[in-house]
PDB file of C-alpha atoms and ligand atoms in Angstrom:
ATOM      1  CA  UNK A 287      90.484 -50.346  36.468  1.00  0.00           C
ATOM      2  CA  UNK A 288      89.122 -53.404  38.936  1.00  0.00           C
ATOM      3  CA  UNK A 289      89.145 -52.682  42.666  1.00  0.00           C
ATOM      4  CA  UNK A 290      91.316 -55.572  43.575  1.00  0.00           C
ATOM      5  CA  UNK A 291      89.322 -55.135  45.980  1.00  0.00           C
ATOM      6  CA  UNK A 292      85.901 -55.555  45.336  1.00  0.00           C
ATOM      7  CA  UNK A 293      86.141 -58.525  43.546  1.00  0.00           C
ATOM      8  CA  UNK A 294      83.255 -60.931  43.234  1.00  0.00           C
ATOM      9  CA  UNK A 295      84.249 -64.745  44.438  1.00  0.00           C
ATOM     10  CA  UNK A 296      82.395 -65.876  42.481  1.00  0.00           C
ATOM     11  CA  UNK A 297      81.545 -65.648  39.229  1.00  0.00           C
ATOM     12  CA  UNK A 298      78.764 -67.604  35.881  1.00  0.00           C
ATOM     13  CA  UNK A 299      78.465 -67.169  32.874  1.00  0.00           C
ATOM     14  CA  UNK A 300      75.537 -67.854  30.267  1.00  0.00           C
ATOM     15  CA  UNK A 301      78.328 -68.556  27.079  1.00  0.00           C
ATOM     16  CA  UNK A 302      75.848 -67.260  24.444  1.00  0.00           C
ATOM     17  CA  UNK A 303      76.053 -67.048  20.491  1.00  0.00           C
ATOM     18  CA  UNK A 304      79.131 -69.432  19.788  1.00  0.00           C
ATOM     19  CA  UNK A 305      75.739 -70.401  16.557  1.00  0.00           C
ATOM     20  CA  UNK A 306      76.212 -67.041  14.872  1.00  0.00           C
ATOM     21  CA  UNK A 307      79.378 -65.856  15.934  1.00  0.00           C
ATOM     22  CA  UNK A 308      79.961 -69.556  13.128  1.00  0.00           C
ATOM     23  CA  UNK A 309      77.259 -68.459  11.165  1.00  0.00           C
ATOM     24  CA  UNK A 310      78.613 -64.920  10.279  1.00  0.00           C
ATOM     25  CA  UNK A 311      81.745 -66.648   9.072  1.00  0.00           C
ATOM     26  CA  UNK A 312      80.107 -68.937   7.164  1.00  0.00           C
ATOM     27  CA  UNK A 313      81.217 -71.803   9.220  1.00  0.00           C
ATOM     28  CA  UNK A 314      79.569 -75.459  11.174  1.00  0.00           C
ATOM     29  CA  UNK A 315      78.241 -74.636  13.681  1.00  0.00           C
ATOM     30  CA  UNK A 316      80.773 -76.736  16.278  1.00  0.00           C
ATOM     31  CA  UNK A 317      83.535 -73.737  14.659  1.00  0.00           C
ATOM     32  CA  UNK A 318      81.745 -71.491  17.230  1.00  0.00           C
ATOM     33  CA  UNK A 319      81.996 -74.168  19.833  1.00  0.00           C
ATOM     34  CA  UNK A 320      85.181 -74.807  18.996  1.00  0.00           C
ATOM     35  CA  UNK A 321      86.705 -71.430  19.261  1.00  0.00           C
ATOM     36  CA  UNK A 322      83.785 -71.160  22.158  1.00  0.00           C
ATOM     37  CA  UNK A 323      85.292 -73.432  24.767  1.00  0.00           C
ATOM     38  CA  UNK A 324      89.166 -71.012  22.932  1.00  0.00           C
ATOM     39  CA  UNK A 325      87.353 -68.251  24.519  1.00  0.00           C
ATOM     40  CA  UNK A 326      85.476 -70.250  27.606  1.00  0.00           C
ATOM     41  CA  UNK A 327      89.512 -71.422  28.449  1.00  0.00           C
ATOM     42  CA  UNK A 328      91.138 -67.868  28.806  1.00  0.00           C
ATOM     43  CA  UNK A 329      88.428 -66.367  30.179  1.00  0.00           C
ATOM     44  CA  UNK A 330      88.466 -69.510  33.428  1.00  0.00           C
ATOM     45  CA  UNK A 331      92.902 -68.325  33.005  1.00  0.00           C
ATOM     46  CA  UNK A 332      91.757 -65.670  33.614  1.00  0.00           C
ATOM     47  CA  UNK A 333      89.986 -65.636  36.658  1.00  0.00           C
ATOM     48  CA  UNK A 334      92.428 -67.447  38.645  1.00  0.00           C
ATOM     49  CA  UNK A 335      94.774 -64.336  37.117  1.00  0.00           C
ATOM     50  CA  UNK A 336      92.081 -61.337  39.043  1.00  0.00           C
ATOM     51  CA  UNK A 337      91.808 -63.758  42.330  1.00  0.00           C
ATOM     52  CA  UNK A 338      89.049 -64.952  41.458  1.00  0.00           C
ATOM     53  CA  UNK A 339      87.313 -68.204  43.558  1.00  0.00           C
ATOM     54  CA  UNK A 340      84.345 -69.393  42.072  1.00  0.00           C
ATOM     55  CA  UNK A 341      83.680 -69.385  37.644  1.00  0.00           C
ATOM     56  CA  UNK A 342      80.449 -71.299  37.202  1.00  0.00           C
ATOM     57  CA  UNK A 343      79.783 -71.656  33.221  1.00  0.00           C
ATOM     58  CA  UNK A 344      76.195 -72.618  31.758  1.00  0.00           C
ATOM     59  CA  UNK A 345      78.857 -75.196  28.550  1.00  0.00           C
ATOM     60  CA  UNK A 346      75.179 -77.694  28.086  1.00  0.00           C
ATOM     61  CA  UNK A 347      71.231 -77.681  29.335  1.00  0.00           C
ATOM     62  CA  UNK A 348      68.903 -80.263  30.231  1.00  0.00           C
ATOM     63  CA  UNK A 349      67.273 -78.181  26.974  1.00  0.00           C
ATOM     64  CA  UNK A 350      70.240 -78.496  24.363  1.00  0.00           C
ATOM     65  CA  UNK A 351      69.224 -81.934  23.935  1.00  0.00           C
ATOM     66  CA  UNK A 352      66.464 -80.647  21.740  1.00  0.00           C
ATOM     67  CA  UNK A 353      69.674 -79.332  19.278  1.00  0.00           C
ATOM     68  CA  UNK A 354      70.646 -81.853  16.008  1.00  0.00           C
ATOM     69  CA  UNK A 355      72.047 -85.144  16.574  1.00  0.00           C
ATOM     70  CA  UNK A 356      75.610 -83.724  14.827  1.00  0.00           C
ATOM     71  CA  UNK A 357      76.343 -80.974  17.327  1.00  0.00           C
ATOM     72  CA  UNK A 358      75.121 -82.176  20.459  1.00  0.00           C
ATOM     73  CA  UNK A 359      77.639 -85.055  19.513  1.00  0.00           C
ATOM     74  CA  UNK A 360      80.080 -82.281  18.640  1.00  0.00           C
ATOM     75  CA  UNK A 361      79.959 -80.149  21.627  1.00  0.00           C
ATOM     76  CA  UNK A 362      80.815 -83.026  24.137  1.00  0.00           C
ATOM     77  CA  UNK A 363      83.537 -84.154  21.699  1.00  0.00           C
ATOM     78  CA  UNK A 364      85.184 -81.271  22.038  1.00  0.00           C
ATOM     79  CA  UNK A 365      84.609 -81.061  25.564  1.00  0.00           C
ATOM     80  CA  UNK A 366      86.487 -84.599  26.011  1.00  0.00           C
ATOM     81  CA  UNK A 367      89.883 -82.986  24.354  1.00  0.00           C
ATOM     82  CA  UNK A 368      89.575 -80.067  26.211  1.00  0.00           C
ATOM     83  CA  UNK A 369      89.968 -82.193  29.022  1.00  0.00           C
ATOM     84  CA  UNK A 370      92.096 -84.731  27.767  1.00  0.00           C
ATOM     85  CA  UNK A 371      94.737 -82.600  26.858  1.00  0.00           C
ATOM     86  CA  UNK A 372      94.795 -79.729  29.866  1.00  0.00           C
ATOM     87  CA  UNK A 373      94.065 -82.347  32.291  1.00  0.00           C
ATOM     88  CA  UNK A 374      97.703 -81.744  33.053  1.00  0.00           C
ATOM     89  CA  UNK A 375      97.306 -77.660  33.209  1.00  0.00           C
ATOM     90  CA  UNK A 376      94.785 -78.037  35.652  1.00  0.00           C
ATOM     91  CA  UNK A 377      96.471 -80.615  37.993  1.00  0.00           C
ATOM     92  CA  UNK A 378      99.387 -78.089  37.919  1.00  0.00           C
ATOM     93  CA  UNK A 379      97.465 -75.054  37.206  1.00  0.00           C
ATOM     94  CA  UNK A 380      96.051 -76.076  40.842  1.00  0.00           C
ATOM     95  CA  UNK A 381      92.047 -75.900  39.623  1.00  0.00           C
ATOM     96  CA  UNK A 382      89.423 -78.022  40.988  1.00  0.00           C
ATOM     97  CA  UNK A 383      86.862 -78.574  38.573  1.00  0.00           C
ATOM     98  CA  UNK A 384      83.358 -79.418  39.702  1.00  0.00           C
ATOM     99  CA  UNK A 385      80.617 -80.486  37.186  1.00  0.00           C
ATOM    100  CA  UNK A 386      76.789 -79.783  38.539  1.00  0.00           C
ATOM    101  CA  UNK A 387      74.431 -81.437  37.202  1.00  0.00           C
ATOM    102  CA  UNK A 388      73.362 -84.675  35.981  1.00  0.00           C
ATOM    103  CA  UNK A 389      75.682 -85.931  33.509  1.00  0.00           C
ATOM    104  CA  UNK A 390      75.508 -89.160  33.602  1.00  0.00           C
ATOM    105  CA  UNK A 391      72.813 -89.138  30.702  1.00  0.00           C
ATOM    106  CA  UNK A 392      76.729 -87.521  29.020  1.00  0.00           C
ATOM    107  CA  UNK A 393      77.992 -90.444  26.148  1.00  0.00           C
ATOM    108  CA  UNK A 394      79.901 -93.084  27.263  1.00  0.00           C
ATOM    109  CA  UNK A 395      83.378 -91.409  27.457  1.00  0.00           C
ATOM    110  CA  UNK A 396      82.852 -87.891  28.378  1.00  0.00           C
ATOM    111  CA  UNK A 397      81.435 -89.672  31.232  1.00  0.00           C
ATOM    112  CA  UNK A 398      84.821 -90.729  31.787  1.00  0.00           C
ATOM    113  CA  UNK A 399      86.944 -88.325  31.121  1.00  0.00           C
ATOM    114  CA  UNK A 400      85.067 -85.842  33.283  1.00  0.00           C
ATOM    115  CA  UNK A 401      85.522 -88.601  36.651  1.00  0.00           C
ATOM    116  CA  UNK A 402      89.447 -88.677  36.363  1.00  0.00           C
ATOM    117  CA  UNK A 403      89.342 -84.444  35.214  1.00  0.00           C
ATOM    118  CA  UNK A 404      87.206 -84.896  39.111  1.00  0.00           C
ATOM    119  CA  UNK A 405      89.264 -87.687  40.442  1.00  0.00           C
ATOM    120  CA  UNK A 406      92.792 -85.500  39.629  1.00  0.00           C
ATOM    121  CA  UNK A 407      91.563 -82.692  40.248  1.00  0.00           C
ATOM    122  CA  UNK A 408      89.639 -82.982  43.669  1.00  0.00           C
ATOM    123  CA  UNK A 409      92.879 -82.391  46.445  1.00  0.00           C
ATOM    124  CA  UNK A 410      93.333 -79.183  44.698  1.00  0.00           C
ATOM    125  CA  UNK A 411      93.365 -75.498  46.018  1.00  0.00           C
ATOM    126  CA  UNK A 412      93.135 -73.376  43.579  1.00  0.00           C
ATOM    127  CA  UNK A 413      90.517 -71.988  40.877  1.00  0.00           C
ATOM    128  CA  UNK A 414      86.559 -74.117  41.487  1.00  0.00           C
ATOM    129  CA  UNK A 415      85.393 -74.475  38.113  1.00  0.00           C
ATOM    130  CA  UNK A 416      82.307 -75.279  38.361  1.00  0.00           C
ATOM    131  CA  UNK A 417      81.203 -76.911  34.856  1.00  0.00           C
ATOM    132  CA  UNK A 418      76.740 -76.751  33.785  1.00  0.00           C
ATOM    133  CA  UNK A 419      76.209 -79.815  32.244  1.00  0.00           C
ATOM    134  CA  UNK A 420      72.792 -81.493  30.877  1.00  0.00           C
ATOM    135  CA  UNK A 421      71.474 -78.899  33.846  1.00  0.00           C
ATOM    136  CA  UNK A 422      68.199 -76.285  33.975  1.00  0.00           C
ATOM    137  CA  UNK A 423      67.659 -74.428  37.564  1.00  0.00           C
ATOM    138  CA  UNK A 424      64.379 -76.182  37.455  1.00  0.00           C
ATOM    139  CA  UNK A 425      65.788 -79.545  37.108  1.00  0.00           C
ATOM    140  CA  UNK A 426      68.186 -78.749  40.191  1.00  0.00           C
ATOM    141  CA  UNK A 427      65.206 -77.310  42.460  1.00  0.00           C
ATOM    142  CA  UNK A 428      62.832 -80.270  41.896  1.00  0.00           C
ATOM    143  CA  UNK A 429      66.387 -82.495  42.310  1.00  0.00           C
ATOM    144  CA  UNK A 430      66.439 -80.845  45.596  1.00  0.00           C
ATOM    145  CA  UNK A 431      63.184 -81.194  46.815  1.00  0.00           C
ATOM    146  CA  UNK A 432      62.851 -84.673  46.277  1.00  0.00           C
ATOM    147  CA  UNK A 433      66.209 -85.108  48.516  1.00  0.00           C
ATOM    148  CA  UNK A 434      64.189 -83.542  50.962  1.00  0.00           C
ATOM    149  CA  UNK A 435      61.208 -85.160  51.122  1.00  0.00           C
ATOM    150  CA  UNK A 436      63.214 -88.525  51.354  1.00  0.00           C
ATOM    151  CA  UNK A 437      64.567 -86.967  54.747  1.00  0.00           C
ATOM    152  CA  UNK A 438      61.614 -86.605  56.226  1.00  0.00           C
ATOM    153  CA  UNK A 439      59.955 -90.095  54.823  1.00  0.00           C
ATOM    154  CA  UNK A 440      64.022 -91.931  56.450  1.00  0.00           C
ATOM    155  CA  UNK A 441      62.565 -88.589  59.604  1.00  0.00           C
ATOM    156  CA  UNK A 442      66.153 -87.383  59.453  1.00  0.00           C
ATOM    157  CA  UNK A 443      64.307 -84.506  58.624  1.00  0.00           C
ATOM    158  CA  UNK A 444      61.244 -82.130  60.104  1.00  0.00           C
ATOM    159  CA  UNK A 445      59.366 -80.282  57.697  1.00  0.00           C
ATOM    160  CA  UNK A 446      60.241 -77.108  60.222  1.00  0.00           C
ATOM    161  CA  UNK A 447      63.481 -77.568  59.731  1.00  0.00           C
ATOM    162  CA  UNK A 448      63.720 -76.474  56.601  1.00  0.00           C
ATOM    163  CA  UNK A 449      65.574 -72.986  56.308  1.00  0.00           C
ATOM    164  CA  UNK A 450      67.119 -71.895  53.129  1.00  0.00           C
ATOM    165  CA  UNK A 451      69.814 -73.334  53.621  1.00  0.00           C
ATOM    166  CA  UNK A 452      68.840 -76.667  53.295  1.00  0.00           C
ATOM    167  CA  UNK A 453      67.845 -76.034  50.381  1.00  0.00           C
ATOM    168  CA  UNK A 454      71.180 -74.765  49.377  1.00  0.00           C
ATOM    169  CA  UNK A 455      73.418 -77.216  50.806  1.00  0.00           C
ATOM    170  CA  UNK A 456      70.780 -79.727  48.473  1.00  0.00           C
ATOM    171  CA  UNK A 457      72.036 -77.883  44.838  1.00  0.00           C
ATOM    172  CA  UNK A 458      75.258 -78.942  43.088  1.00  0.00           C
ATOM    173  CA  UNK A 459      76.408 -76.167  43.692  1.00  0.00           C
ATOM    174  CA  UNK A 460      76.502 -77.296  48.158  1.00  0.00           C
ATOM    175  CA  UNK A 461      77.466 -80.614  47.510  1.00  0.00           C
ATOM    176  CA  UNK A 462      80.637 -81.260  49.915  1.00  0.00           C
ATOM    177  CA  UNK A 463      82.930 -80.391  46.548  1.00  0.00           C
ATOM    178  CA  UNK A 464      81.364 -77.525  44.588  1.00  0.00           C
ATOM    179  CA  UNK A 465      80.647 -75.842  47.930  1.00  0.00           C
ATOM    180  CA  UNK A 466      80.316 -72.831  46.106  1.00  0.00           C
ATOM    181  CA  UNK A 467      78.388 -69.643  47.176  1.00  0.00           C
ATOM    182  CA  UNK A 468      75.767 -67.735  45.033  1.00  0.00           C
ATOM    183  CA  UNK A 469      77.747 -65.594  42.487  1.00  0.00           C
ATOM    184  CA  UNK A 470      77.570 -61.964  43.163  1.00  0.00           C
ATOM    185  CA  UNK A 471      78.532 -61.525  38.724  1.00  0.00           C
ATOM    186  CA  UNK A 472      76.519 -63.392  36.225  1.00  0.00           C
ATOM    187  CA  UNK A 473      76.607 -62.307  32.681  1.00  0.00           C
ATOM    188  CA  UNK A 474      75.421 -63.254  30.536  1.00  0.00           C
ATOM    189  CA  UNK A 475      77.153 -63.077  26.524  1.00  0.00           C
ATOM    190  CA  UNK A 476      76.256 -61.851  22.648  1.00  0.00           C
ATOM    191  CA  UNK A 477      73.362 -59.692  23.351  1.00  0.00           C
ATOM    192  CA  UNK A 478      70.207 -62.119  25.093  1.00  0.00           C
ATOM    193  CA  UNK A 479      68.536 -60.467  27.970  1.00  0.00           C
ATOM    194  CA  UNK A 480      67.644 -63.981  29.460  1.00  0.00           C
ATOM    195  CA  UNK A 481      68.566 -66.244  32.933  1.00  0.00           C
ATOM    196  CA  UNK A 482      67.619 -69.472  30.724  1.00  0.00           C
ATOM    197  CA  UNK A 483      66.994 -71.449  33.683  1.00  0.00           C
ATOM    198  CA  UNK A 484      70.600 -71.068  34.768  1.00  0.00           C
ATOM    199  CA  UNK A 485      71.116 -70.687  38.261  1.00  0.00           C
ATOM    200  CA  UNK A 486      67.184 -70.002  39.339  1.00  0.00           C
ATOM    201  CA  UNK A 487      67.766 -69.683  43.211  1.00  0.00           C
ATOM    202  CA  UNK A 488      71.626 -69.662  42.694  1.00  0.00           C
ATOM    203  CA  UNK A 489      71.169 -66.305  41.738  1.00  0.00           C
ATOM    204  CA  UNK A 490      68.096 -64.434  43.305  1.00  0.00           C
ATOM    205  CA  UNK A 491      70.441 -61.664  44.713  1.00  0.00           C
ATOM    206  CA  UNK A 492      72.309 -61.445  41.299  1.00  0.00           C
ATOM    207  CA  UNK A 493      73.595 -58.287  39.521  1.00  0.00           C
ATOM    208  CA  UNK A 494      72.967 -59.460  35.820  1.00  0.00           C
ATOM    209  CA  UNK A 495      76.036 -58.105  33.524  1.00  0.00           C
ATOM    210  CA  UNK A 496      74.669 -57.965  29.507  1.00  0.00           C
ATOM    211  CA  UNK A 497      77.083 -57.861  26.811  1.00  0.00           C
ATOM    212  CA  UNK A 498      76.491 -57.662  23.093  1.00  0.00           C
ATOM    213  CA  UNK A 499      79.570 -59.909  22.647  1.00  0.00           C
ATOM    214  CA  UNK A 500      79.060 -63.055  21.444  1.00  0.00           C
ATOM    215  CA  UNK A 501      80.700 -65.226  22.648  1.00  0.00           C
ATOM    216  CA  UNK A 502      83.858 -66.911  20.959  1.00  0.00           C
ATOM    217  CA  UNK A 503      85.342 -62.580  20.780  1.00  0.00           C
ATOM    218  CA  UNK A 504      84.295 -62.951  24.539  1.00  0.00           C
ATOM    219  CA  UNK A 505      88.400 -61.700  25.314  1.00  0.00           C
ATOM    220  CA  UNK A 506      89.681 -60.676  28.810  1.00  0.00           C
ATOM    221  CA  UNK A 507      89.645 -57.213  27.941  1.00  0.00           C
ATOM    222  CA  UNK A 508      85.542 -57.771  27.839  1.00  0.00           C
ATOM    223  CA  UNK A 509      85.523 -59.784  30.721  1.00  0.00           C
ATOM    224  CA  UNK A 510      87.636 -57.051  32.950  1.00  0.00           C
ATOM    225  CA  UNK A 511      84.469 -54.368  31.506  1.00  0.00           C
ATOM    226  CA  UNK A 512      82.159 -57.100  32.815  1.00  0.00           C
ATOM    227  CA  UNK A 513      83.694 -56.583  36.603  1.00  0.00           C
ATOM    228  CA  UNK A 514      84.119 -53.031  35.988  1.00  0.00           C
ATOM    229  CA  UNK A 515      81.201 -53.310  35.328  1.00  0.00           C
ATOM    230  CA  UNK A 516      79.673 -55.529  38.346  1.00  0.00           C
ATOM    231  CA  UNK A 517      81.889 -52.832  40.751  1.00  0.00           C
ATOM    232  CA  UNK A 518      79.838 -49.042  39.247  1.00  0.00           C
ATOM    233  CA  UNK A 519      76.767 -50.623  40.892  1.00  0.00           C
ATOM    234  CA  UNK A 520      75.613 -50.957  44.138  1.00  0.00           C
ATOM    235  CA  UNK A 521      74.108 -53.915  46.192  1.00  0.00           C
ATOM    236  CA  UNK A 522      71.443 -53.861  49.089  1.00  0.00           C
ATOM    237  CA  UNK A 523      70.094 -56.555  49.038  1.00  0.00           C
ATOM    238  CA  UNK A 524      66.593 -55.569  49.234  1.00  0.00           C
ATOM    239  CA  UNK A 525      67.981 -52.703  52.165  1.00  0.00           C
ATOM    240  CA  UNK A 526      67.959 -49.249  51.578  1.00  0.00           C
TER     241      UNK A 526
HETATM  242  C1  FPP B  42      75.759 -71.397  23.387  1.00  0.00           C
HETATM  243  O1  FPP B  42      75.891 -70.836  21.746  1.00  0.00           O
HETATM  244  C2  FPP B  42      76.794 -72.620  23.577  1.00  0.00           C
HETATM  245  C3  FPP B  42      75.922 -74.085  23.600  1.00  0.00           C
HETATM  246  C4  FPP B  42      75.168 -74.092  23.593  1.00  0.00           C
HETATM  247  C5  FPP B  42      77.246 -74.657  24.092  1.00  0.00           C
HETATM  248  C6  FPP B  42      78.501 -73.500  24.718  1.00  0.00           C
HETATM  249  C7  FPP B  42      79.808 -74.363  24.306  1.00  0.00           C
HETATM  250  C8  FPP B  42      80.735 -74.077  24.223  1.00  0.00           C
HETATM  251  C9  FPP B  42      80.944 -73.042  24.747  1.00  0.00           C
HETATM  252  C10 FPP B  42      82.233 -75.356  24.010  1.00  0.00           C
HETATM  253  C11 FPP B  42      82.516 -76.770  24.105  1.00  0.00           C
HETATM  254  C12 FPP B  42      82.856 -76.869  26.221  1.00  0.00           C
HETATM  255  C13 FPP B  42      82.919 -77.365  26.508  1.00  0.00           C
HETATM  256  C14 FPP B  42      83.049 -76.978  28.008  1.00  0.00           C
HETATM  257  C15 FPP B  42      81.429 -78.433  26.748  1.00  0.00           C
HETATM  258  P1  FPP B  42      74.075 -71.536  20.831  1.00  0.00           P
HETATM  259  O2  FPP B  42      75.030 -72.636  20.355  1.00  0.00           O
HETATM  260  O3  FPP B  42      73.996 -71.282  21.665  1.00  0.00           O
HETATM  261  O4  FPP B  42      75.273 -70.058  20.011  1.00  0.00           O
HETATM  262  P2  FPP B  42      73.899 -68.909  19.074  1.00  0.00           P
HETATM  263  O5  FPP B  42      72.272 -68.408  20.176  1.00  0.00           O
HETATM  264  O6  FPP B  42      74.445 -67.784  18.686  1.00  0.00           O
HETATM  265  O7  FPP B  42      73.389 -70.767  18.082  1.00  0.00           O
END
């Protein structure tokens, strides 16, 4: 049973295992991503029901460009289909969509439909749904350093004024729009035990929960199991 008083405010998920899910069924990899997208939608709905304020999903990493053109193009087609078909629902459900990552290099139609989604959900006050696209933790920190350097060069900041907050504020999660606190819980599916360049700075004190279930099979019930696992732990942040 979940303790409603101790729900994480921010859950982040590495949605892994779509390819293996498809392979097990003798289906093309894209069928796995399609099933993964459906799982993603259910988990977003369920997050809202559980009173989670921020949900971040790792949908496409800076390294995923190395996959075949067909797979990459297919993933973005799915993304467009998702935002286009579910946009109305996102708006009525008061979900605020936000992108983590430099999405300007995505295919043009994906950029267009993302921008529309960002625009149409910008005043929503419910679940903040961060989709990490062309996202990498090291890339994010590199960009933050560049931006801080520019502020120093233009006299807006001195080196000794830099604090951890200065850095957090420069990350994609620290933008005025996302304004997302560090995740208390990071979940990775499919039995892989790595962070894979996800939320490197923000995840410093996150509890990690690994599920053996492949992402398309990750149901709201599995999600609640992961949250229950999180709730059974004691968080000390380096203290005693
Ligand atoms: C990891 O599985 C999944 C991805 C790299 C893509 C995630 C995409 C979706 C959940 C659906 C599309 C939705 C959006 C918002 C773009 P994998 O392919 O690494 O699986 P494998 O490790 O079994 O090969």
